[in-house]
Coordinates of C-alpha atoms and ligand atoms in Angstrom, one line a residue:
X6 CA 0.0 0.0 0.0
X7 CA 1.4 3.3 -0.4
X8 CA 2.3 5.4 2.8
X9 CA 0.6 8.4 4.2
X10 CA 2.7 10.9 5.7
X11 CA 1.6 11.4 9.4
X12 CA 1.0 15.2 8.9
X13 CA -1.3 14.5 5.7
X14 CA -3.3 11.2 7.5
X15 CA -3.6 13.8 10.6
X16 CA -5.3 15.6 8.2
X17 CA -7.7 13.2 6.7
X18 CA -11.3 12.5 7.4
X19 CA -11.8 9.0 5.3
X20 CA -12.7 7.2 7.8
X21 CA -13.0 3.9 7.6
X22 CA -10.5 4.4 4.4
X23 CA -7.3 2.0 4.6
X24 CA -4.0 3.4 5.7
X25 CA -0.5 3.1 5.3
X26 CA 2.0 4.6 7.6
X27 CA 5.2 4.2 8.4
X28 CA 7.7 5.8 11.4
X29 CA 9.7 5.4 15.1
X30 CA 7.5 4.7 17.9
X31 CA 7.4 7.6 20.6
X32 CA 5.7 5.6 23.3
X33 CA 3.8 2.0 23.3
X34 CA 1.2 1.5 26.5
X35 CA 0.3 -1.8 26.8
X36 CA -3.1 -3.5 29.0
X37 CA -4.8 -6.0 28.4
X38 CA -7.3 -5.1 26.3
X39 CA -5.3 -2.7 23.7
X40 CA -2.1 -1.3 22.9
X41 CA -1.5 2.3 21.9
X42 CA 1.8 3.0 20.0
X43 CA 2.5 6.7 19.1
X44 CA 4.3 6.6 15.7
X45 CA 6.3 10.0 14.1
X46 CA 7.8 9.7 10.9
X47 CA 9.4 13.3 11.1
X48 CA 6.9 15.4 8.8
X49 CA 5.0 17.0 11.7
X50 CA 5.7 17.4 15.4
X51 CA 2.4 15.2 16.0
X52 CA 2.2 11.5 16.3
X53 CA -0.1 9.2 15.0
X54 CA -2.1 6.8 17.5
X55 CA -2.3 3.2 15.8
X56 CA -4.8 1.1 18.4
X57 CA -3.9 -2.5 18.3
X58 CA -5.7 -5.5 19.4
X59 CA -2.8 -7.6 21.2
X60 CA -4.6 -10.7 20.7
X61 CA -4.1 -10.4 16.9
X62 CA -0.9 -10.0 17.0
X63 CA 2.6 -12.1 18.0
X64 CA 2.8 -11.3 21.8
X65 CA 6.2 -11.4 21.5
X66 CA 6.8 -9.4 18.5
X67 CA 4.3 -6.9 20.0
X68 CA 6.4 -6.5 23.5
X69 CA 9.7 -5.9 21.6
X70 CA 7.9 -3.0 20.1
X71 CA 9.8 -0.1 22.3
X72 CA 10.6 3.6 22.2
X73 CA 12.9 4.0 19.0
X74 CA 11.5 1.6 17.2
X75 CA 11.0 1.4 13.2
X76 CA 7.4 0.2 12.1
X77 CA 5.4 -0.4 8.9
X78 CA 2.1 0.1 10.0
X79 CA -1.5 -1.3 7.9
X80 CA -4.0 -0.5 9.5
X81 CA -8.1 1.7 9.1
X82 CA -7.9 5.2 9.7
X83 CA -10.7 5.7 12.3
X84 CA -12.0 8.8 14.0
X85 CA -10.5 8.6 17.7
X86 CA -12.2 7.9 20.7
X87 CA -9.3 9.6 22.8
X88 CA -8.8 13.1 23.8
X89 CA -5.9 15.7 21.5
X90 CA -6.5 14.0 18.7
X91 CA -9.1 13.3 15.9
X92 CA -7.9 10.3 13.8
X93 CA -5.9 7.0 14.7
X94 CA -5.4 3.9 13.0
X95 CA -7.0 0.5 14.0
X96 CA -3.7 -1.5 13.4
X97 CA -4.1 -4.4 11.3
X98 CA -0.6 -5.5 9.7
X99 CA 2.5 -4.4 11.5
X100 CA 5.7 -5.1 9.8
X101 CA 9.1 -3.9 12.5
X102 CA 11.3 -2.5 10.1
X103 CA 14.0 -2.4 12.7
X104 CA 13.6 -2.5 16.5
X105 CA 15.5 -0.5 19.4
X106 CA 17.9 -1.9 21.8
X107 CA 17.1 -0.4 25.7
X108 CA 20.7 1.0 25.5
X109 CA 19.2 3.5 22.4
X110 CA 20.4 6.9 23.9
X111 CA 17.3 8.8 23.3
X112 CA 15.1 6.2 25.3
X113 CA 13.9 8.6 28.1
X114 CA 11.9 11.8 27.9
X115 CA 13.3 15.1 29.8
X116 CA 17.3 14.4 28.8
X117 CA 18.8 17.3 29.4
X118 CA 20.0 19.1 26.1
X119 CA 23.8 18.9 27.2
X120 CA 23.2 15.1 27.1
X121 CA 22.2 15.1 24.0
X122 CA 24.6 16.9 22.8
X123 CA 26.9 14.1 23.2
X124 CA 24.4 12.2 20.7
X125 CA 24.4 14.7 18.3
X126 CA 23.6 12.5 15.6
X127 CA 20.5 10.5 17.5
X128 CA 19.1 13.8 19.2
X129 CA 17.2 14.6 15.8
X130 CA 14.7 11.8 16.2
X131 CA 13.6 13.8 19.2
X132 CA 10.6 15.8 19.2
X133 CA 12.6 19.2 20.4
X134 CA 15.1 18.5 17.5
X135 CA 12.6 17.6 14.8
X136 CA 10.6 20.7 15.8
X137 CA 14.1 22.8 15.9
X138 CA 15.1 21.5 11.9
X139 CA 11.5 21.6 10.6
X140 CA 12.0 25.4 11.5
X141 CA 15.3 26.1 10.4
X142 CA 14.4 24.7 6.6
X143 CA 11.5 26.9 6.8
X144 CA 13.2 29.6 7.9
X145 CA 15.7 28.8 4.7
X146 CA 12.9 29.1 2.6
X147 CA 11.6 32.1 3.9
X148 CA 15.0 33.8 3.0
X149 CA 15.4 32.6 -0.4
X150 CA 11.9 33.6 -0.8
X151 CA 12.2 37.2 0.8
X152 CA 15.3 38.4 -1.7
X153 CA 13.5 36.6 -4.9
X154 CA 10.3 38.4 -4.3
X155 CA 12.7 41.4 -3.8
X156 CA 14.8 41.6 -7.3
X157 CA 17.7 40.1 -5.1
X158 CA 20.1 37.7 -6.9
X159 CA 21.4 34.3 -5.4
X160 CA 25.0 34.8 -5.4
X161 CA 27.8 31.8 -5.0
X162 CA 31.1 33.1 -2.9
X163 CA 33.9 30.7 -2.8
X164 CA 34.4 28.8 0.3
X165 CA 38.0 29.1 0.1
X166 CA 39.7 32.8 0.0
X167 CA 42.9 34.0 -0.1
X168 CA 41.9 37.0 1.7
X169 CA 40.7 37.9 5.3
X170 CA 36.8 39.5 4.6
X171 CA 37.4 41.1 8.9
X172 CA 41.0 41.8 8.6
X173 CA 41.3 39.6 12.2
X174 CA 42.8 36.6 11.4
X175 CA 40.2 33.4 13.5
X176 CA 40.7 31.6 9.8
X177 CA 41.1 27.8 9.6
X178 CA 43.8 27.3 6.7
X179 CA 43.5 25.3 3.8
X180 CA 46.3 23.0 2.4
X181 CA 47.4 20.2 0.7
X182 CA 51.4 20.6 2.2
X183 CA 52.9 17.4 4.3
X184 CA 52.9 19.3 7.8
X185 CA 55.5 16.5 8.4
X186 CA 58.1 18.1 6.0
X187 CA 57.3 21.8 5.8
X188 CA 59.5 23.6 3.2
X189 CA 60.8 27.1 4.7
X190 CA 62.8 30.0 3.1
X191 CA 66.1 31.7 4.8
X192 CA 63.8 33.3 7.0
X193 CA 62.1 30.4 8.2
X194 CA 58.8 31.2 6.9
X195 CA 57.1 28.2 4.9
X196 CA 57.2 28.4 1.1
X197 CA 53.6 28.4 0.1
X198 CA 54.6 27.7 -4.0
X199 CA 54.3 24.2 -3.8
X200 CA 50.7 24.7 -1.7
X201 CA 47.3 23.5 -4.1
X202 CA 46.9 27.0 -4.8
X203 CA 50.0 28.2 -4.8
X204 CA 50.0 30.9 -2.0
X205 CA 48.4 30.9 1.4
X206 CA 44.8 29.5 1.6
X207 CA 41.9 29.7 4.3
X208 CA 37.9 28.8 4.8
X209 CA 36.2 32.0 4.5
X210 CA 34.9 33.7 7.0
X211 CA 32.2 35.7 5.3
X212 CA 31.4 36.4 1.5
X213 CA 30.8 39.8 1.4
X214 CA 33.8 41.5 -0.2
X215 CA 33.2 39.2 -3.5
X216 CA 29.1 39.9 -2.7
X217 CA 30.4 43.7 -3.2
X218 CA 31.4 42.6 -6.5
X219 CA 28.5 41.2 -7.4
X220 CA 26.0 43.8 -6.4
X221 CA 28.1 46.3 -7.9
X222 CA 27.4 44.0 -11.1
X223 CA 23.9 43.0 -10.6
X224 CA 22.6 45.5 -8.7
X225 CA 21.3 43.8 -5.4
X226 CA 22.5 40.0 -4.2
X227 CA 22.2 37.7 -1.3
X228 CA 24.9 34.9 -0.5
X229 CA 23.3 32.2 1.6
X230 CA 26.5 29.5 2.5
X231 CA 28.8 28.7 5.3
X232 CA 31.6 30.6 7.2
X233 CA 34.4 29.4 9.4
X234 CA 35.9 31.1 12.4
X235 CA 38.4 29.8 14.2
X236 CA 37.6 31.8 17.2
X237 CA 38.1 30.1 20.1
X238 CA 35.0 31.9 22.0
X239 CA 33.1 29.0 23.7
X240 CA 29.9 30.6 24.3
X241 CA 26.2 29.8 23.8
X242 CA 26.1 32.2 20.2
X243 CA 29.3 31.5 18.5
X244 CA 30.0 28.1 16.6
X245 CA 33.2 27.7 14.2
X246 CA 30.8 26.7 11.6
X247 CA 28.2 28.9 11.1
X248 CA 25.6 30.1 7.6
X249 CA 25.2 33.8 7.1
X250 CA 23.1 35.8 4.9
X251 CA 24.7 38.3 3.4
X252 CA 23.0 41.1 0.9
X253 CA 24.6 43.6 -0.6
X254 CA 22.6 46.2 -2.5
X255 CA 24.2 48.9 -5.0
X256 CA 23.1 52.6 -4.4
X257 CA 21.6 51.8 -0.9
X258 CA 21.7 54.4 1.7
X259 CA 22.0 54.0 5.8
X260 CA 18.7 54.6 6.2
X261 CA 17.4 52.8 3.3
X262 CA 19.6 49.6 4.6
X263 CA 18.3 49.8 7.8
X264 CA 14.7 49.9 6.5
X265 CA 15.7 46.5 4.5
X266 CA 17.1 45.1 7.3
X267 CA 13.6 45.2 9.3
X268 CA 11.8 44.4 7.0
X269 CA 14.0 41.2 6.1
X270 CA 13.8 39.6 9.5
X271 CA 10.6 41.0 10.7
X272 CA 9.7 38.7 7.1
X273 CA 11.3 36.2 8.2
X274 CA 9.8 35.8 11.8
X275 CA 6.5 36.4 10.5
X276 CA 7.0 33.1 8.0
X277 CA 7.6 31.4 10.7
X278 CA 4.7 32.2 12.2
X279 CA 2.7 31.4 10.0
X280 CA 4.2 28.5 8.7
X281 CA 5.5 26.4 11.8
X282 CA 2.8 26.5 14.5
X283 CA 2.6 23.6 15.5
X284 CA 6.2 23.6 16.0
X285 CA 6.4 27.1 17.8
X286 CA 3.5 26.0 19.8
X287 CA 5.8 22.7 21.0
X288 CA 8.6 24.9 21.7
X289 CA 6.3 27.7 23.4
X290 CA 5.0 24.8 25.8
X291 CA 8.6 23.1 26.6
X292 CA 11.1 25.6 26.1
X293 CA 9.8 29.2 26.4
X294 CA 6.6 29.6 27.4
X295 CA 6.7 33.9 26.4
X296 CA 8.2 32.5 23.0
X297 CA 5.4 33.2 20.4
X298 CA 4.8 36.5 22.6
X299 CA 7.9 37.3 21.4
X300 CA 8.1 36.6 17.9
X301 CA 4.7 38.5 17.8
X302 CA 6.2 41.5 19.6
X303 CA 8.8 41.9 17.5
X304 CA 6.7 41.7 13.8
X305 CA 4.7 44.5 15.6
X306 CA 7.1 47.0 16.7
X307 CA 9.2 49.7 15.2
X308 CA 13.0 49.0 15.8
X309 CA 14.6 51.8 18.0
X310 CA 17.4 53.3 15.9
X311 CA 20.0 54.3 18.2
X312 CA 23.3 55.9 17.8
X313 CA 25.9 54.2 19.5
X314 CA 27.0 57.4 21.3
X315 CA 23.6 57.5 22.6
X316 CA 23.7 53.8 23.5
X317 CA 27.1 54.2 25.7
X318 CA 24.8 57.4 27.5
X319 CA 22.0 54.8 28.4
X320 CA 24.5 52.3 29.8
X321 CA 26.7 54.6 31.7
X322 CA 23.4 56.3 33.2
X323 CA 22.2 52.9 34.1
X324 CA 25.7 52.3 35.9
X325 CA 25.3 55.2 37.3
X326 CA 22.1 53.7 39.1
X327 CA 23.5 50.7 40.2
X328 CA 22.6 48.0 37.1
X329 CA 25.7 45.7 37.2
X330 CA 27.2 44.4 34.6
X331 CA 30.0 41.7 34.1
X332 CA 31.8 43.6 31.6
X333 CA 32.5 46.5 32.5
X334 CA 30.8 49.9 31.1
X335 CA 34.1 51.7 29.8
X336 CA 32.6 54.7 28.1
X337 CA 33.1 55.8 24.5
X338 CA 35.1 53.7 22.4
X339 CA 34.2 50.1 23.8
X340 CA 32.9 47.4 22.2
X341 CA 29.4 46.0 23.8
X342 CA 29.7 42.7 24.4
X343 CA 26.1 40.6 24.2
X344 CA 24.8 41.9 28.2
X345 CA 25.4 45.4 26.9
X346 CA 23.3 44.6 23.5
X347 CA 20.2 43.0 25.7
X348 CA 20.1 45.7 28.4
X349 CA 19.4 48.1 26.0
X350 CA 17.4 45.7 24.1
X351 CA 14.9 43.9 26.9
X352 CA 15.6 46.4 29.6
X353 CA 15.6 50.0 28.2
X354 CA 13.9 49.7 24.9
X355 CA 12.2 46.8 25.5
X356 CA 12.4 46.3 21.6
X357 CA 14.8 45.8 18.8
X358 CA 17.7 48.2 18.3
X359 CA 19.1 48.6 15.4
X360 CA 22.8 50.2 16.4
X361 CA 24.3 52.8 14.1
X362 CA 27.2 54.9 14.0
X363 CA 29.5 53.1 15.4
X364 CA 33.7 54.3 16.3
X365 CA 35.3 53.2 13.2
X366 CA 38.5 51.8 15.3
X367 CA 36.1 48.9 16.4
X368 CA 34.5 47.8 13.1
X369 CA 36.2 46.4 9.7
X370 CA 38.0 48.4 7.5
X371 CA 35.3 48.7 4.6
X372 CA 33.0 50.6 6.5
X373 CA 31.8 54.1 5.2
X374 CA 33.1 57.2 7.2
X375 CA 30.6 59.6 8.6
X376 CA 32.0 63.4 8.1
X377 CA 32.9 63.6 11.8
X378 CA 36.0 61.0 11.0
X379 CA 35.4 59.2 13.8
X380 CA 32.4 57.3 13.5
X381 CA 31.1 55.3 10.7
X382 CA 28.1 54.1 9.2
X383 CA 27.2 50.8 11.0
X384 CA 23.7 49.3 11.2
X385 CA 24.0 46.6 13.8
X386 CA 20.4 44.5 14.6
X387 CA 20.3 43.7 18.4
X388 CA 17.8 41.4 19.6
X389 CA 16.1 40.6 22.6
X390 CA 17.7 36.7 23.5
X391 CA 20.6 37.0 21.4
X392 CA 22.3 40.1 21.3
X393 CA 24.1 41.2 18.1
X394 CA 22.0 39.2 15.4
X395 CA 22.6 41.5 12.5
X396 CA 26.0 43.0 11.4
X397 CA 25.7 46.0 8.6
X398 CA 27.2 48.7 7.1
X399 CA 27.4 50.9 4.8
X400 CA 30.7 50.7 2.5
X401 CA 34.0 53.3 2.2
X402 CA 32.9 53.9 -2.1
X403 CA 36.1 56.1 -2.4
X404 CA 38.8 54.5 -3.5
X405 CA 41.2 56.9 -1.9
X406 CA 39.9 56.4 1.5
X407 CA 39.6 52.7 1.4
X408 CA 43.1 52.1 0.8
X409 CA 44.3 54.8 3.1
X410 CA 42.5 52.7 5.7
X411 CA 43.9 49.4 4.9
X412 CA 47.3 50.9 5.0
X413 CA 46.5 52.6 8.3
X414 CA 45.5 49.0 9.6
X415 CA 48.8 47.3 8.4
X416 CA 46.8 45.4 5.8
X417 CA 48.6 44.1 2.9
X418 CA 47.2 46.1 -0.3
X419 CA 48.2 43.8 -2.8
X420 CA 45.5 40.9 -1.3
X421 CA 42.8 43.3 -2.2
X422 CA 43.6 44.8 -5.2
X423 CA 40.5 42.8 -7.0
X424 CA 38.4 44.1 -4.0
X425 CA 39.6 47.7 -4.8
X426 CA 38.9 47.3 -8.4
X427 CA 35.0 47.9 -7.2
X428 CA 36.1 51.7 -6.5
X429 CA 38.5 52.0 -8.9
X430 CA 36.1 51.2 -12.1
X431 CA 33.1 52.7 -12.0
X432 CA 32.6 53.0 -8.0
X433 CA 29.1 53.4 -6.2
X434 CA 27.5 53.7 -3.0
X435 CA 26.3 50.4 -1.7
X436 CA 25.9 48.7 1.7
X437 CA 24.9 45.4 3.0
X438 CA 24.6 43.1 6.3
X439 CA 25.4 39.3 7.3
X440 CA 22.9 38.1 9.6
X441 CA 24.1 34.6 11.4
X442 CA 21.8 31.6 10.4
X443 CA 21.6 30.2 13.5
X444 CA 21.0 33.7 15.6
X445 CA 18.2 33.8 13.8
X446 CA 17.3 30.3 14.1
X447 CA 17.9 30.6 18.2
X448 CA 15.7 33.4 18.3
X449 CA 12.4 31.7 16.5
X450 CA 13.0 28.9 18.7
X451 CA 13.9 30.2 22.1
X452 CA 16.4 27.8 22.0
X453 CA 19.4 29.1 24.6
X454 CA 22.3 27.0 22.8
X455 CA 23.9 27.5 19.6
X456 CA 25.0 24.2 19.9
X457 CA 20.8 23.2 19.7
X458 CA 20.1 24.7 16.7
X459 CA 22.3 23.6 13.8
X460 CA 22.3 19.4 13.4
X461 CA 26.1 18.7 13.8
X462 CA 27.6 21.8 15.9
X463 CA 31.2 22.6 15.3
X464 CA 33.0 24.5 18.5
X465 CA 36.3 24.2 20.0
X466 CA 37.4 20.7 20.7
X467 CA 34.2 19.0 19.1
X468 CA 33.9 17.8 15.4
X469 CA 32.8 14.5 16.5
X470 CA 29.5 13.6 14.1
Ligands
ATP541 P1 30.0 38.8 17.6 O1 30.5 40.2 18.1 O2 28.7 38.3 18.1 O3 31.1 37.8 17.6 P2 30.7 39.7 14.9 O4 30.8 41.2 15.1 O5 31.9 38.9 14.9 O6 29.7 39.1 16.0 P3 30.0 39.8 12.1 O7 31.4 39.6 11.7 O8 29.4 41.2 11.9 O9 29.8 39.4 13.6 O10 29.1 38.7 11.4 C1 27.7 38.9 11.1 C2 26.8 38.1 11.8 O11 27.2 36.7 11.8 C3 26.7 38.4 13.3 O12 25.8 39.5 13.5 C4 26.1 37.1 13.9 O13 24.7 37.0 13.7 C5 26.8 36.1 13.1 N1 28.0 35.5 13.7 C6 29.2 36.0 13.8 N2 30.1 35.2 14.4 C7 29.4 34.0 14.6 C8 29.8 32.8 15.1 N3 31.0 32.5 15.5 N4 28.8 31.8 15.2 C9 27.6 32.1 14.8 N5 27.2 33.2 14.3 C10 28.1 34.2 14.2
MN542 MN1 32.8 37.7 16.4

């Protein structure tokens, strides 16, 4: 017979039609009179109830039936006699595709999420996990769909650069040399020529200076795609492998950027909305329980636009009352580091901020100069949760300028001479953001670990699955 989906059977008012459907068994009750297996086969946070008759079936076939396991089930779809749901199947044929030793890791309910961690590759069969991916691929659609609805092009950056998009080093290097037998040059430093590429190679990590060179082709373009950092920060928002978003639009202005940065993810929590309730609902009842609240809040509201200068004020005034904070407040010209970002955020706004004008000493070389010389045209998102979720800028256009600055950083000119070749042909205005994939994902969960939210987390000391 051909096999229902459990989402579509939930769906279906035949009754009295027969069924097939297939999945792992979440729980099997037996009494005397009936069993009850719940049965998931991944399309839908919901299970299926298949009744069964035990004396119709192998008793012994029937007890080995446990948590984990793999069924193929024929059965009657039937209306259901039982409360939270409205159909079940009357089991008639059961075939056990594959059954589930006790020591099957996921066995008991209420693991914590640290424990599964260490089962990275078994945690997905878990109703928090499946509800966690079914969002995530919905939330990739929900992109692609926002910047081709938009007149945004799909752009393809190369994974492997030769260049340093932040100017910070954190880059994991690429080679084919035997480390065993390193060649090295009079002054000891290794001789790259023989390399696959021939010169110095690392994993990206971000695609926006060749994005710059698309939009300043097409006009408007989005990269969707990994980046690696080999920052060794162990907390509960960075991973070493992370997806990022990254538009660039030509002839985009700070406000206008800001605007489309808004609208992008206020687009994007709204899809989810609307598209994963039943999901969000699971995850509102066992990991958040202000979680749709929140997602709500933040499609309705205006985002604060706040100057940094400003935001340093509000934090040294709220010092100034007695708000502790770990990091310490250190006035104009500090970096906020994530406590900062949600005080202003849940605390003082109580809404998104989106950060401008930041001191150009902390941000990447690329980024537009406001008249003042000191600041410069940032357009950082800050969310309530998460902290820094959105990274933008407008870009330096003048060609002058630009490669003042990466002299004045100690940057090697010649590595960006194809990036300069944007301002040195036919230059424009043009700006653009990276917004971290999983952020967002973390967010529209109210999941509290990066780690939770991408299937096979990569941090420091862990590339085990
Ligand atoms: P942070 O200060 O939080 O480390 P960043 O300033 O290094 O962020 P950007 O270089 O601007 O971040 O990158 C753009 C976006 O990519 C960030 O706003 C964030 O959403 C995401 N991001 C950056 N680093 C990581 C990481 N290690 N893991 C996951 N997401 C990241
Ligand atoms: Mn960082």
């Amino acid at each position: 017979m051909k096999r229902t989906k459990v989402v579509d059977a939930l769906q279906c008012t035949d009754f009295g039609k027969e069924i097939n459907v297939r999945g792992w068994v979440r729980s099997h009750r037996s009494s005397k009179a009936v069993d009850f297996i719940a049965l998931n086969d991944g399309s839908t946070i919901k299970n299926i109830q298949i009744v069964v008759d035990p004396t119709a079936f192998d008793a012994e076939v029937l007890k080995s039936i446990t948590t984990g396991s793999c069924l193929n089930v024929d059965g009657v779809l039937v209306e259901s006699q039982g409360k939270g749901q409205t159909v079940e199947v009357t089991g008639k044929h059961i075939e056990v595709y594959g059954l589930c030793p006790s020591d099957y890791p996921m066995q008991k309910k209420g693991q914590s999420f640290e424990y599964m961690r260490k089962y990275a590759h078994m945690r997905l069969r878990t109703n928090t996990f499946g509800a966690v991916f079914r969002i995530r691929h919905n939330m990739a659609i929900a992109i692609h769909k926002y910047f081709h609805d938009h007149g945004f092009f799909y752009f393809h950056t190369p994974l492997i650069t030769a260049s340093d998009a932040e100017g910070a080093g954190d880059m994991f290097q690429v080679t084919t040399l035997n480390l065993n037998e390193l060649t090295r040059d009079e002054n000891g430093n290794i001789d790259y020529k023989d390399d696959f590429f021939g010169r110095k190679t690392s994993l990206t990590v971000s695609g926006q200076l060749e994005g710059e060179l698309g939009a300043t082709a097409l006009g408007a373009i989005y990269t969707f795609g990994p980046t690696f950092r080999a920052e060794n920060s162990n907390t509960p928002r960075h991973l070493a492998e992370f997806w990022m978003i990254e538009p660039e639009v030509a002839f985009i202005d700070k406000d206008e950027l800001m605007d489309l940065e808004e609208d992008f993810i206020k687009y994007c929590v709204n899809w989810a909305l609307t598209h994963c309730k039943d999901d969000l609902e699971f995850l509102n009842q066992m990991i958040d329980k202000s979680l749709i609240q929140t997602l709500e809040s933040v499609v309705k509201e205006r985002f604060v636009r706040l100057p940094y200068t400003e935001g340093i004020n509000i934090l040294e005034q709220a010092v100034a009352n007695g708000r502790q904070f770990e990091f310490p407040v250190t006035g104009w010209g500090m970096d906020l580091s994530s406590e900062h970002e949600r005080y202003l955020v849940e605390e003082h706004f109580k809404r998104p901020v989106i950060m401008t004008d930041y001191p150009a000493e902390i941000k990447a070389f690329y980024m537009k100069k406001n008249d003042d010389g000191k600041t410069m045209q940032g357009t950082d998102v800050l969310f309530p949760r998460i902290g820094e979720i959105i990274g933008g800028s407008v870009r330096e256009e003048d060609y002058g300028k630009l490669v003042a600055e990466i002299k004045s950083r100690g940057m090697e000119e010649s590595a960006y001479s194809w990036y300069l070749d944007t301002r040195k042909y036919g230059s424009c205005p043009h700006g653009g953001f990276g917004l971290g994939f999983e952020r967002l994902i973390l967010f529209v969960t109210g999941m509290q670990n990066i780690r939770d939210v991408i299937p096979f987390p990569r941090t420091p000391k862990n590339a085990e699955f």
